[in-house]
């Protein structure tokens, strides 16, 4: 008997919580209370109120998860890849079957509108479907050593992998790291963000019910310093996948270096959306709005800079402002178009960036202030904001704000567009809107970013490798590239004649 999203939503608004949400760590195929006995609270950003408590993990809990993962390593790593794939496929099926519950919990914990959370749940299912198939396709090579020799390589799982998950896409980021790691035959310990712990726990339980052996996928909740740091520092961990901020990524890399543990870092961005004068302005304005206001701008790959040809600058900004001012703010579970930001801390960080931009005399053409749910006066909202004519070296054009703040940077020619686009410390993604095929591909060639979208921001899916250049990190998630992160190559050379 599956319940509808509406029945969970009704339960939440009438009781202030949802019954039977997970509380404990998921270790060795079971719910495990925190070693310290301590719990912490998770908040509904749409109300700014705590609604549930969960395990505050520490080094002792990490140690338990390491033990569970170590004892599961052989069985999982030696299982026939097709059998591993079948379990991942079953997990995808369960994710789809339980999608209403997962989406409601994701929306509630992160604040994002339910429609976006539903998209994320679909994305998580796609990741498991895709890597279920990829598990079968892992293969080595043979090397031409001549008649008397045999040379070949074989991918091996790297071992225990740690996954440090951010709060902006709690479920889909967990899925895009965990699915390829499992496909490769690795074991997993995931540490979700302290403000959004729930859907990673639900995912671990789904995997277990799909037939994953106990201990192969474990989730330990808690803060970064108390639960995350002991995990990435642990010498038994052979790979760390980290998605989050640049300073924390640098710390994680430093900590992993002590044990020569490999890292994959997906950090911030300040991604440009370049709009040429010949672009379809309807598509471009919708694209820009999705690029910066989806998830209230809390997306590493948000299109946070509109780099626009001066000849259409006024008209495009006008169109965008007109549409933005119709966005309906509201609690995520009320299926709003624009939700709150994830935490009070993040709200204050965003407001700080915008206040400083105002003090520097920049022109804020819409938004620029904190807001609340108009229905209740509650919640951690920041109004969709546009800052126009921002100089290339201004902090508003250089620093990642991680909120619903678009800066506009006009240009006069293609060379200047490229200079502006490439002129930050980041290099995650870029968008291009134009009807000129050659211009689009010239820009795509010359842009310093890991992924380029042409005429549809966020085009693509799990099939397309994703990751950054410069301070945006290194390594690629998604696509077949991602599986390589979780494999090490063994090569064998033999004299046989
Ligand atoms: P924010 O500052 O917005 O919380 P972070 O990049 O610090 O973003 O957080 C991303 C993830 O990294 C979260 O799961 C957080 O708990 C975790 N984290 C924070 N500090 C550390 C650390 N020193 N070691 C491992 N993980 C950490
Ligand atoms: Mg929360």
Short mmCIF file of C-alpha atoms and ligand atoms in Angstrom, two decimals:
data_model
loop_
_atom_site.label_atom_id
_atom_site.label_comp_id
_atom_site.label_asym_id
_atom_site.label_seq_id
_atom_site.Cartn_x
_atom_site.Cartn_y
_atom_site.Cartn_z
CA UNK A 1 0.00 0.00 0.00
CA UNK A 2 1.71 3.17 -1.13
CA UNK A 3 0.58 6.53 0.19
CA UNK A 4 0.29 9.61 -1.98
CA UNK A 5 2.41 12.72 -1.57
CA UNK A 6 -0.71 14.58 -0.44
CA UNK A 7 -1.32 12.20 2.45
CA UNK A 8 2.22 12.80 3.78
CA UNK A 9 1.85 16.54 3.26
CA UNK A 10 -1.43 16.56 5.14
CA UNK A 11 0.17 14.58 7.95
CA UNK A 12 3.03 17.08 8.14
CA UNK A 13 0.87 20.19 8.24
CA UNK A 14 -1.52 18.71 10.80
CA UNK A 15 1.01 17.08 13.16
CA UNK A 16 4.19 19.13 12.57
CA UNK A 17 6.17 16.06 11.50
CA UNK A 18 5.91 12.79 9.60
CA UNK A 19 5.77 9.55 11.60
CA UNK A 20 8.56 6.98 11.36
CA UNK A 21 11.23 9.13 9.73
CA UNK A 22 14.68 7.57 10.23
CA UNK A 23 16.64 8.65 13.30
CA UNK A 24 19.63 6.36 13.60
CA UNK A 25 22.66 5.64 11.47
CA UNK A 26 22.36 2.89 8.89
CA UNK A 27 25.32 0.59 9.49
CA UNK A 28 25.79 -3.05 8.54
CA UNK A 29 22.24 -3.37 7.26
CA UNK A 30 20.61 -2.12 10.46
CA UNK A 31 19.52 1.06 12.21
CA UNK A 32 22.19 1.82 14.79
CA UNK A 33 21.83 4.39 17.59
CA UNK A 34 24.69 6.90 17.91
CA UNK A 35 27.57 5.79 20.14
CA UNK A 36 27.38 9.03 22.09
CA UNK A 37 23.60 8.73 22.57
CA UNK A 38 23.34 12.28 21.26
CA UNK A 39 20.80 13.49 18.74
CA UNK A 40 20.54 16.70 16.76
CA UNK A 41 17.64 18.46 15.07
CA UNK A 42 16.72 18.89 11.45
CA UNK A 43 14.69 21.92 10.37
CA UNK A 44 11.95 22.71 7.93
CA UNK A 45 13.34 25.77 6.11
CA UNK A 46 9.84 26.75 4.95
CA UNK A 47 8.88 27.37 8.58
CA UNK A 48 12.29 27.84 10.18
CA UNK A 49 11.32 25.21 12.76
CA UNK A 50 12.81 21.88 13.86
CA UNK A 51 10.59 18.91 13.05
CA UNK A 52 12.70 15.83 13.70
CA UNK A 53 15.88 14.67 15.41
CA UNK A 54 18.59 12.35 14.17
CA UNK A 55 21.86 10.75 15.28
CA UNK A 56 24.80 13.03 15.99
CA UNK A 57 27.59 10.75 14.79
CA UNK A 58 31.21 10.78 15.85
CA UNK A 59 34.47 8.91 15.27
CA UNK A 60 33.15 5.84 17.11
CA UNK A 61 30.21 5.56 14.71
CA UNK A 62 32.58 5.96 11.77
CA UNK A 63 34.71 3.14 13.19
CA UNK A 64 31.63 0.89 13.30
CA UNK A 65 30.79 1.77 9.70
CA UNK A 66 34.37 1.04 8.62
CA UNK A 67 34.16 -2.39 10.29
CA UNK A 68 30.86 -3.12 8.53
CA UNK A 69 32.20 -1.99 5.17
CA UNK A 70 35.46 -3.96 5.60
CA UNK A 71 33.66 -7.19 6.34
CA UNK A 72 31.37 -6.72 3.30
CA UNK A 73 34.16 -5.81 0.91
CA UNK A 74 35.13 -9.24 -0.36
CA UNK A 75 31.63 -10.53 -0.97
CA UNK A 76 30.59 -7.43 -2.90
CA UNK A 77 33.82 -6.95 -4.81
CA UNK A 78 33.83 -10.56 -5.98
CA UNK A 79 30.16 -10.74 -6.90
CA UNK A 80 29.50 -11.12 -10.60
CA UNK A 81 29.10 -7.61 -12.03
CA UNK A 82 25.77 -8.57 -13.57
CA UNK A 83 24.51 -9.61 -10.13
CA UNK A 84 25.64 -6.27 -8.71
CA UNK A 85 23.84 -4.57 -11.58
CA UNK A 86 20.63 -6.47 -10.85
CA UNK A 87 20.62 -5.16 -7.27
CA UNK A 88 21.15 -1.59 -8.47
CA UNK A 89 18.31 -1.99 -10.96
CA UNK A 90 16.04 -3.27 -8.18
CA UNK A 91 16.99 -0.24 -6.08
CA UNK A 92 15.99 2.05 -8.96
CA UNK A 93 12.64 0.30 -9.09
CA UNK A 94 12.08 0.81 -5.36
CA UNK A 95 13.08 4.49 -5.61
CA UNK A 96 10.42 4.98 -8.28
CA UNK A 97 7.86 3.03 -6.27
CA UNK A 98 8.53 5.05 -3.12
CA UNK A 99 9.07 8.32 -4.95
CA UNK A 100 6.16 10.17 -3.32
CA UNK A 101 7.59 9.64 0.16
CA UNK A 102 11.17 10.38 -0.90
CA UNK A 103 10.13 13.60 -2.64
CA UNK A 104 8.10 14.85 0.32
CA UNK A 105 10.94 14.16 2.75
CA UNK A 106 13.48 15.77 0.40
CA UNK A 107 11.33 18.86 -0.02
CA UNK A 108 10.71 19.15 3.71
CA UNK A 109 14.33 18.66 4.76
CA UNK A 110 15.90 20.89 2.12
CA UNK A 111 13.10 23.43 1.61
CA UNK A 112 12.97 23.02 -2.15
CA UNK A 113 9.60 23.03 -3.97
CA UNK A 114 8.03 19.59 -4.18
CA UNK A 115 8.14 19.60 -7.99
CA UNK A 116 11.93 20.04 -7.90
CA UNK A 117 12.27 17.30 -5.27
CA UNK A 118 10.24 14.98 -7.51
CA UNK A 119 12.70 15.71 -10.32
CA UNK A 120 15.60 14.90 -7.99
CA UNK A 121 14.04 11.57 -7.00
CA UNK A 122 13.62 10.70 -10.68
CA UNK A 123 17.28 11.65 -11.18
CA UNK A 124 18.33 9.35 -8.34
CA UNK A 125 16.40 6.45 -9.92
CA UNK A 126 18.05 7.22 -13.28
CA UNK A 127 21.50 7.07 -11.64
CA UNK A 128 20.82 3.55 -10.37
CA UNK A 129 19.36 2.43 -13.71
CA UNK A 130 22.33 3.82 -15.59
CA UNK A 131 25.01 2.36 -13.31
CA UNK A 132 23.15 -0.95 -13.09
CA UNK A 133 23.88 -1.28 -16.80
CA UNK A 134 27.40 0.13 -16.43
CA UNK A 135 28.28 -2.60 -13.91
CA UNK A 136 28.11 -5.08 -16.79
CA UNK A 137 30.29 -2.99 -19.05
CA UNK A 138 33.39 -2.68 -16.89
CA UNK A 139 36.28 -4.26 -18.72
CA UNK A 140 40.02 -4.13 -19.16
CA UNK A 141 42.30 -4.04 -22.18
CA UNK A 142 44.95 -6.24 -23.69
CA UNK A 143 48.38 -4.91 -24.65
CA UNK A 144 50.44 -5.76 -27.76
CA UNK A 145 53.62 -7.21 -26.24
CA UNK A 146 54.33 -9.65 -29.07
CA UNK A 147 53.92 -13.36 -29.71
CA UNK A 148 55.64 -14.61 -26.55
CA UNK A 149 53.87 -12.37 -24.10
CA UNK A 150 50.42 -11.80 -22.75
CA UNK A 151 49.51 -8.34 -21.43
CA UNK A 152 46.14 -7.33 -20.06
CA UNK A 153 44.53 -5.05 -17.54
CA UNK A 154 41.57 -5.47 -15.27
CA UNK A 155 39.64 -2.89 -13.26
CA UNK A 156 39.47 -3.58 -9.53
CA UNK A 157 37.27 -1.80 -6.97
CA UNK A 158 39.35 0.76 -5.02
CA UNK A 159 37.90 -0.41 -1.68
CA UNK A 160 35.97 1.55 0.92
CA UNK A 161 34.71 4.84 -0.48
CA UNK A 162 33.58 7.87 1.54
CA UNK A 163 30.89 10.19 0.23
CA UNK A 164 30.48 13.61 1.79
CA UNK A 165 27.11 14.90 0.67
CA UNK A 166 25.96 18.53 0.50
CA UNK A 167 22.56 19.91 1.50
CA UNK A 168 21.39 21.34 -1.82
CA UNK A 169 20.71 18.01 -3.59
CA UNK A 170 20.83 15.54 -0.69
CA UNK A 171 19.36 12.52 -2.48
CA UNK A 172 20.53 13.00 -6.03
CA UNK A 173 24.11 13.82 -5.03
CA UNK A 174 24.18 10.76 -2.79
CA UNK A 175 22.85 8.64 -5.66
CA UNK A 176 25.25 9.93 -8.28
CA UNK A 177 28.22 9.01 -6.07
CA UNK A 178 26.96 5.82 -4.48
CA UNK A 179 25.59 4.17 -7.66
CA UNK A 180 28.87 4.16 -9.65
CA UNK A 181 30.86 3.21 -6.54
CA UNK A 182 28.64 0.17 -6.02
CA UNK A 183 28.70 -0.68 -9.72
CA UNK A 184 32.49 -0.78 -9.51
CA UNK A 185 32.31 -3.18 -6.57
CA UNK A 186 33.25 -0.69 -3.85
CA UNK A 187 31.71 -0.37 -0.42
CA UNK A 188 30.29 2.96 0.71
CA UNK A 189 30.12 5.12 3.80
CA UNK A 190 28.11 8.28 3.21
CA UNK A 191 27.93 11.30 5.47
CA UNK A 192 25.00 13.54 4.53
CA UNK A 193 24.96 17.24 5.38
CA UNK A 194 23.83 18.08 8.91
CA UNK A 195 20.81 20.05 7.68
CA UNK A 196 19.53 17.36 5.28
CA UNK A 197 20.27 13.90 6.69
CA UNK A 198 17.08 12.00 5.91
CA UNK A 199 16.97 10.92 2.28
CA UNK A 200 20.47 9.40 2.32
CA UNK A 201 19.29 7.21 5.21
CA UNK A 202 16.18 6.24 3.24
CA UNK A 203 18.36 5.43 0.24
CA UNK A 204 20.62 3.11 2.27
CA UNK A 205 17.54 1.28 3.52
CA UNK A 206 16.16 0.97 -0.03
CA UNK A 207 19.47 -0.48 -1.24
CA UNK A 208 19.42 -3.01 1.55
CA UNK A 209 15.85 -4.01 0.70
CA UNK A 210 16.89 -4.31 -2.95
CA UNK A 211 19.30 -7.05 -1.91
CA UNK A 212 22.54 -5.20 -1.22
CA UNK A 213 24.52 -7.26 1.31
CA UNK A 214 24.71 -5.80 4.82
CA UNK A 215 27.61 -3.38 5.26
CA UNK A 216 28.07 -2.53 1.59
CA UNK A 217 26.34 0.84 1.95
CA UNK A 218 26.37 2.63 5.29
CA UNK A 219 25.21 6.10 6.26
CA UNK A 220 26.51 7.96 9.31
CA UNK A 221 24.86 11.30 10.09
CA UNK A 222 26.25 14.23 12.05
CA UNK A 223 28.30 17.38 11.60
CA UNK A 224 31.27 17.85 9.30
CA UNK A 225 33.88 18.13 12.06
CA UNK A 226 32.42 15.34 14.28
CA UNK A 227 31.39 12.75 11.68
CA UNK A 228 32.80 13.89 8.32
CA UNK A 229 36.39 14.57 9.36
CA UNK A 230 37.02 11.16 11.03
CA UNK A 231 35.62 9.50 7.90
CA UNK A 232 37.83 11.26 5.36
CA UNK A 233 40.85 10.87 7.67
CA UNK A 234 40.35 7.15 8.17
CA UNK A 235 43.18 5.10 6.74
CA UNK A 236 40.85 2.31 5.59
CA UNK A 237 39.07 4.74 3.24
CA UNK A 238 40.57 4.57 -0.27
CA UNK A 239 38.54 7.23 -2.06
CA UNK A 240 36.66 10.34 -0.99
CA UNK A 241 33.96 11.91 -3.11
CA UNK A 242 33.27 15.38 -1.80
CA UNK A 243 30.67 17.85 -3.00
CA UNK A 244 30.54 21.15 -1.17
CA UNK A 245 32.28 24.46 -0.63
CA UNK A 246 35.83 25.32 -1.69
CA UNK A 247 37.28 25.82 1.84
CA UNK A 248 35.83 22.52 3.08
CA UNK A 249 37.01 20.78 -0.11
CA UNK A 250 40.55 22.04 0.51
CA UNK A 251 40.39 20.71 4.08
CA UNK A 252 39.10 17.35 2.89
CA UNK A 253 41.87 17.09 0.31
CA UNK A 254 44.48 17.94 2.94
CA UNK A 255 43.08 15.36 5.36
CA UNK A 256 42.89 12.68 2.68
CA UNK A 257 46.49 13.41 1.68
CA UNK A 258 47.73 12.01 5.02
CA UNK A 259 46.75 8.52 3.89
CA UNK A 260 47.34 9.11 0.18
CA UNK A 261 43.62 8.65 -0.33
CA UNK A 262 42.29 9.69 -3.70
CA UNK A 263 39.72 12.47 -3.83
CA UNK A 264 37.12 13.67 -6.28
CA UNK A 265 36.15 17.25 -5.53
CA UNK A 266 33.04 18.93 -6.88
CA UNK A 267 33.18 22.42 -5.45
CA UNK A 268 31.64 25.76 -6.22
CA UNK A 269 30.99 27.74 -9.34
CA UNK A 270 30.21 31.16 -10.70
CA UNK A 271 28.91 29.92 -13.99
CA UNK A 272 28.20 32.29 -16.89
CA UNK A 273 25.19 32.16 -19.18
CA UNK A 274 26.31 33.89 -22.38
CA UNK A 275 23.50 35.29 -24.49
CA UNK A 276 24.43 36.49 -27.98
CA UNK A 277 22.37 39.10 -29.82
CA UNK A 278 20.84 36.55 -32.20
CA UNK A 279 19.51 34.29 -29.41
CA UNK A 280 15.86 33.33 -29.02
CA UNK A 281 15.12 35.67 -26.11
CA UNK A 282 12.18 33.65 -24.81
CA UNK A 283 14.30 30.53 -24.52
CA UNK A 284 17.18 32.57 -23.09
CA UNK A 285 15.06 34.32 -20.46
CA UNK A 286 13.43 31.06 -19.34
CA UNK A 287 16.83 29.39 -19.36
CA UNK A 288 18.41 32.09 -17.22
CA UNK A 289 15.53 32.00 -14.73
CA UNK A 290 15.82 28.22 -14.34
CA UNK A 291 19.59 28.48 -14.14
CA UNK A 292 19.60 30.82 -11.14
CA UNK A 293 16.25 30.47 -9.36
CA UNK A 294 15.83 26.70 -9.32
CA UNK A 295 16.48 25.53 -5.76
CA UNK A 296 16.72 29.25 -4.84
CA UNK A 297 20.10 29.40 -6.56
CA UNK A 298 21.66 26.83 -4.23
CA UNK A 299 23.24 24.83 -7.03
CA UNK A 300 26.98 24.49 -7.62
CA UNK A 301 26.30 24.73 -11.34
CA UNK A 302 23.76 27.58 -11.09
CA UNK A 303 24.01 30.09 -13.91
CA UNK A 304 24.75 33.00 -11.61
CA UNK A 305 26.15 35.44 -14.19
CA UNK A 306 24.21 36.63 -17.21
CA UNK A 307 26.85 37.63 -19.76
CA UNK A 308 24.82 39.43 -22.39
CA UNK A 309 25.42 41.29 -25.65
CA UNK A 310 24.96 44.99 -24.90
CA UNK A 311 22.56 45.35 -27.86
CA UNK A 312 19.95 43.13 -26.20
CA UNK A 313 20.94 43.78 -22.59
CA UNK A 314 18.07 46.10 -21.69
CA UNK A 315 15.41 44.03 -23.38
CA UNK A 316 16.55 40.69 -21.94
CA UNK A 317 16.89 42.01 -18.39
CA UNK A 318 13.44 43.55 -18.65
CA UNK A 319 11.93 40.23 -19.77
CA UNK A 320 13.68 38.33 -17.00
CA UNK A 321 12.64 40.80 -14.32
CA UNK A 322 9.01 40.68 -15.48
CA UNK A 323 8.94 36.88 -15.25
CA UNK A 324 10.88 36.74 -11.97
CA UNK A 325 8.44 39.08 -10.29
CA UNK A 326 5.62 36.59 -10.96
CA UNK A 327 7.40 33.67 -9.23
CA UNK A 328 5.27 32.43 -6.35
CA UNK A 329 7.21 32.17 -3.11
CA UNK A 330 6.02 29.58 -0.67
CA UNK A 331 6.62 26.51 1.45
CA UNK A 332 8.09 23.73 -0.68
CA UNK A 333 5.33 21.31 0.25
CA UNK A 334 2.72 23.76 -1.03
CA UNK A 335 4.16 23.17 -4.50
CA UNK A 336 5.44 26.73 -4.70
CA UNK A 337 7.54 27.91 -7.66
CA UNK A 338 10.24 29.33 -5.42
CA UNK A 339 11.18 27.96 -2.01
CA UNK A 340 13.23 28.99 1.00
CA UNK A 341 16.97 28.62 1.31
CA UNK A 342 18.21 25.68 3.33
CA UNK A 343 19.27 27.31 6.60
CA UNK A 344 19.39 30.48 8.62
CA UNK A 345 23.17 30.43 8.14
CA UNK A 346 22.85 30.29 4.35
CA UNK A 347 20.20 33.03 4.39
CA UNK A 348 22.54 35.31 6.34
CA UNK A 349 25.44 34.53 4.00
CA UNK A 350 23.35 35.48 0.95
CA UNK A 351 22.05 38.64 2.59
CA UNK A 352 25.65 39.59 3.47
CA UNK A 353 26.76 39.33 -0.16
CA UNK A 354 23.82 41.43 -1.35
CA UNK A 355 24.19 44.05 1.40
CA UNK A 356 27.84 44.52 0.53
CA UNK A 357 26.98 44.84 -3.18
CA UNK A 358 24.42 47.52 -2.26
CA UNK A 359 27.01 49.34 -0.14
CA UNK A 360 29.39 49.35 -3.12
CA UNK A 361 26.70 51.19 -5.06
CA UNK A 362 25.65 48.38 -7.39
CA UNK A 363 22.22 48.54 -8.96
CA UNK A 364 19.76 45.97 -7.58
CA UNK A 365 16.92 45.90 -10.10
CA UNK A 366 14.70 43.40 -8.31
CA UNK A 367 14.67 41.60 -4.95
CA UNK A 368 17.67 42.19 -2.70
CA UNK A 369 16.00 41.33 0.59
CA UNK A 370 15.08 38.50 2.94
CA UNK A 371 11.46 37.40 2.71
CA UNK A 372 8.96 35.00 4.27
CA UNK A 373 6.20 32.67 3.09
CA UNK A 374 3.37 35.13 2.33
CA UNK A 375 0.85 32.60 3.68
CA UNK A 376 2.44 32.30 7.13
CA UNK A 377 5.09 34.98 7.57
CA UNK A 378 7.54 32.17 8.32
CA UNK A 379 10.60 30.62 6.70
CA UNK A 380 14.07 31.43 5.46
CA UNK A 381 13.42 33.04 2.08
CA UNK A 382 15.53 35.38 0.02
CA UNK A 383 13.74 37.24 -2.77
CA UNK A 384 14.87 36.45 -6.31
CA UNK A 385 17.48 39.12 -6.96
CA UNK A 386 19.13 40.70 -10.00
CA UNK A 387 22.14 43.00 -9.83
CA UNK A 388 22.75 44.82 -13.11
CA UNK A 389 25.94 46.14 -14.75
CA UNK A 390 28.36 44.40 -12.43
CA UNK A 391 32.04 45.08 -13.21
CA UNK A 392 34.10 41.96 -13.92
CA UNK A 393 36.30 42.37 -10.86
CA UNK A 394 33.51 43.17 -8.40
CA UNK A 395 33.10 40.58 -5.61
CA UNK A 396 29.46 40.08 -6.70
CA UNK A 397 30.79 38.83 -10.05
CA UNK A 398 33.64 36.83 -8.52
CA UNK A 399 32.36 35.17 -5.32
CA UNK A 400 29.96 32.28 -5.24
CA UNK A 401 26.81 33.52 -3.46
CA UNK A 402 24.93 30.20 -3.51
CA UNK A 403 21.57 31.90 -3.48
CA UNK A 404 18.99 33.41 -5.85
CA UNK A 405 21.20 36.27 -6.97
CA UNK A 406 21.89 36.88 -10.66
CA UNK A 407 24.56 39.38 -11.69
CA UNK A 408 24.41 40.87 -15.18
CA UNK A 409 27.58 41.57 -17.16
CA UNK A 410 27.12 43.18 -20.61
CA UNK A 411 29.74 42.72 -23.35
CA UNK A 412 30.50 44.31 -26.73
CA UNK A 413 32.03 41.44 -28.69
CA UNK A 414 32.66 37.70 -28.53
CA UNK A 415 36.22 38.13 -27.24
CA UNK A 416 34.99 40.22 -24.34
CA UNK A 417 32.21 37.69 -23.63
CA UNK A 418 34.84 34.99 -23.34
CA UNK A 419 37.09 37.11 -21.09
CA UNK A 420 34.19 37.77 -18.76
CA UNK A 421 33.04 34.13 -18.84
CA UNK A 422 36.52 32.81 -18.02
CA UNK A 423 37.41 35.62 -15.62
CA UNK A 424 36.72 33.97 -12.26
CA UNK A 425 38.51 31.42 -10.10
CA UNK A 426 35.85 28.85 -11.00
CA UNK A 427 35.23 26.68 -14.07
CA UNK A 428 32.28 24.39 -13.47
CA UNK A 429 29.73 24.88 -16.25
CA UNK A 430 28.70 27.52 -18.79
CA UNK A 431 25.57 28.20 -20.81
CA UNK A 432 25.39 29.65 -24.31
CA UNK A 433 22.29 30.99 -26.07
CA UNK A 434 22.61 31.80 -29.77
CA UNK A 435 21.24 30.71 -33.14
CA UNK A 436 24.76 30.83 -34.62
CA UNK A 437 26.01 27.24 -34.61
CA UNK A 438 29.66 28.17 -35.19
CA UNK A 439 29.69 30.89 -32.53
CA UNK A 440 28.18 28.42 -30.06
CA UNK A 441 30.88 25.85 -30.70
CA UNK A 442 33.70 28.43 -30.79
CA UNK A 443 32.63 29.57 -27.34
CA UNK A 444 32.19 25.98 -26.13
CA UNK A 445 35.74 25.25 -27.29
CA UNK A 446 37.26 28.26 -25.56
CA UNK A 447 35.31 28.28 -22.31
CA UNK A 448 37.20 27.07 -19.27
CA UNK A 449 34.53 24.82 -17.75
CA UNK A 450 33.88 21.13 -17.28
CA UNK A 451 30.51 21.20 -19.00
CA UNK A 452 28.86 23.51 -21.53
CA UNK A 453 25.12 23.79 -22.23
CA UNK A 454 23.96 25.19 -25.57
CA UNK A 455 20.44 26.63 -25.91
CA UNK A 456 19.19 24.76 -22.84
CA UNK A 457 20.79 25.30 -19.46
CA UNK A 458 21.07 22.01 -17.50
CA UNK A 459 20.56 20.00 -20.72
CA UNK A 460 21.67 16.38 -20.42
CA UNK A 461 21.46 13.87 -17.62
CA UNK A 462 23.31 11.14 -15.81
CA UNK A 463 24.92 10.11 -19.13
CA UNK A 464 27.00 13.29 -19.35
CA UNK A 465 30.22 13.69 -17.31
CA UNK A 466 30.10 16.56 -14.84
CA UNK A 467 32.80 18.29 -12.83
CA UNK A 468 34.91 21.38 -12.66
CA UNK A 469 38.14 23.08 -13.59
CA UNK A 470 40.22 25.46 -11.44
CA UNK A 471 38.65 26.04 -7.98
CA UNK A 472 35.54 24.14 -9.04
CA UNK A 473 37.46 20.95 -8.38
CA UNK A 474 38.63 17.96 -10.35
CA UNK A 475 37.47 14.52 -11.32
CA UNK A 476 34.23 13.83 -13.14
CA UNK A 477 30.99 12.46 -11.80
CA UNK A 478 28.16 11.05 -13.93
CA UNK A 479 28.63 9.20 -17.19
CA UNK A 480 30.98 6.25 -17.55
CA UNK A 481 33.76 8.58 -16.36
CA UNK A 482 32.39 8.36 -12.83
CA UNK A 483 32.87 4.60 -12.59
CA UNK A 484 36.57 5.04 -13.35
CA UNK A 485 36.94 7.04 -10.13
CA UNK A 486 35.99 3.93 -8.18
CA UNK A 487 38.24 1.53 -10.08
CA UNK A 488 41.96 1.04 -10.03
CA UNK A 489 43.64 -0.67 -12.93
CA UNK A 490 45.75 -3.75 -12.44
CA UNK A 491 47.92 -4.64 -15.41
CA UNK A 492 49.52 -8.03 -15.89
CA UNK A 493 52.40 -8.81 -18.23
CA UNK A 494 53.49 -12.42 -18.68
CA UNK A 495 56.07 -14.27 -20.72
CA UNK A 496 54.26 -17.28 -22.12
CA UNK A 497 56.57 -18.57 -24.85
P1 LIG B 1 28.39 24.50 4.15
O1 LIG B 1 29.47 25.41 4.67
O2 LIG B 1 27.41 25.23 3.33
O3 LIG B 1 27.74 23.66 5.20
P2 LIG B 1 30.30 22.51 3.41
O4 LIG B 1 31.07 22.45 2.16
O5 LIG B 1 31.06 22.85 4.64
O6 LIG B 1 29.10 23.50 3.16
O7 LIG B 1 29.55 21.13 3.65
C1 LIG B 1 29.43 20.10 2.72
C2 LIG B 1 29.54 18.78 3.42
O8 LIG B 1 30.86 18.67 3.99
C3 LIG B 1 28.59 18.56 4.58
O9 LIG B 1 28.16 17.20 4.59
C4 LIG B 1 29.45 18.84 5.80
O10 LIG B 1 29.01 18.21 6.98
C5 LIG B 1 30.76 18.25 5.35
N1 LIG B 1 31.96 18.72 6.07
C6 LIG B 1 32.19 19.94 6.61
N2 LIG B 1 33.42 20.02 7.17
C7 LIG B 1 34.01 18.80 6.96
C8 LIG B 1 35.28 18.23 7.30
N3 LIG B 1 36.22 18.93 7.95
N4 LIG B 1 35.54 16.96 6.91
C9 LIG B 1 34.60 16.25 6.23
N5 LIG B 1 33.39 16.72 5.90
C10 LIG B 1 33.07 17.97 6.26
MG1 LIG B 2 16.51 20.21 7.20
#
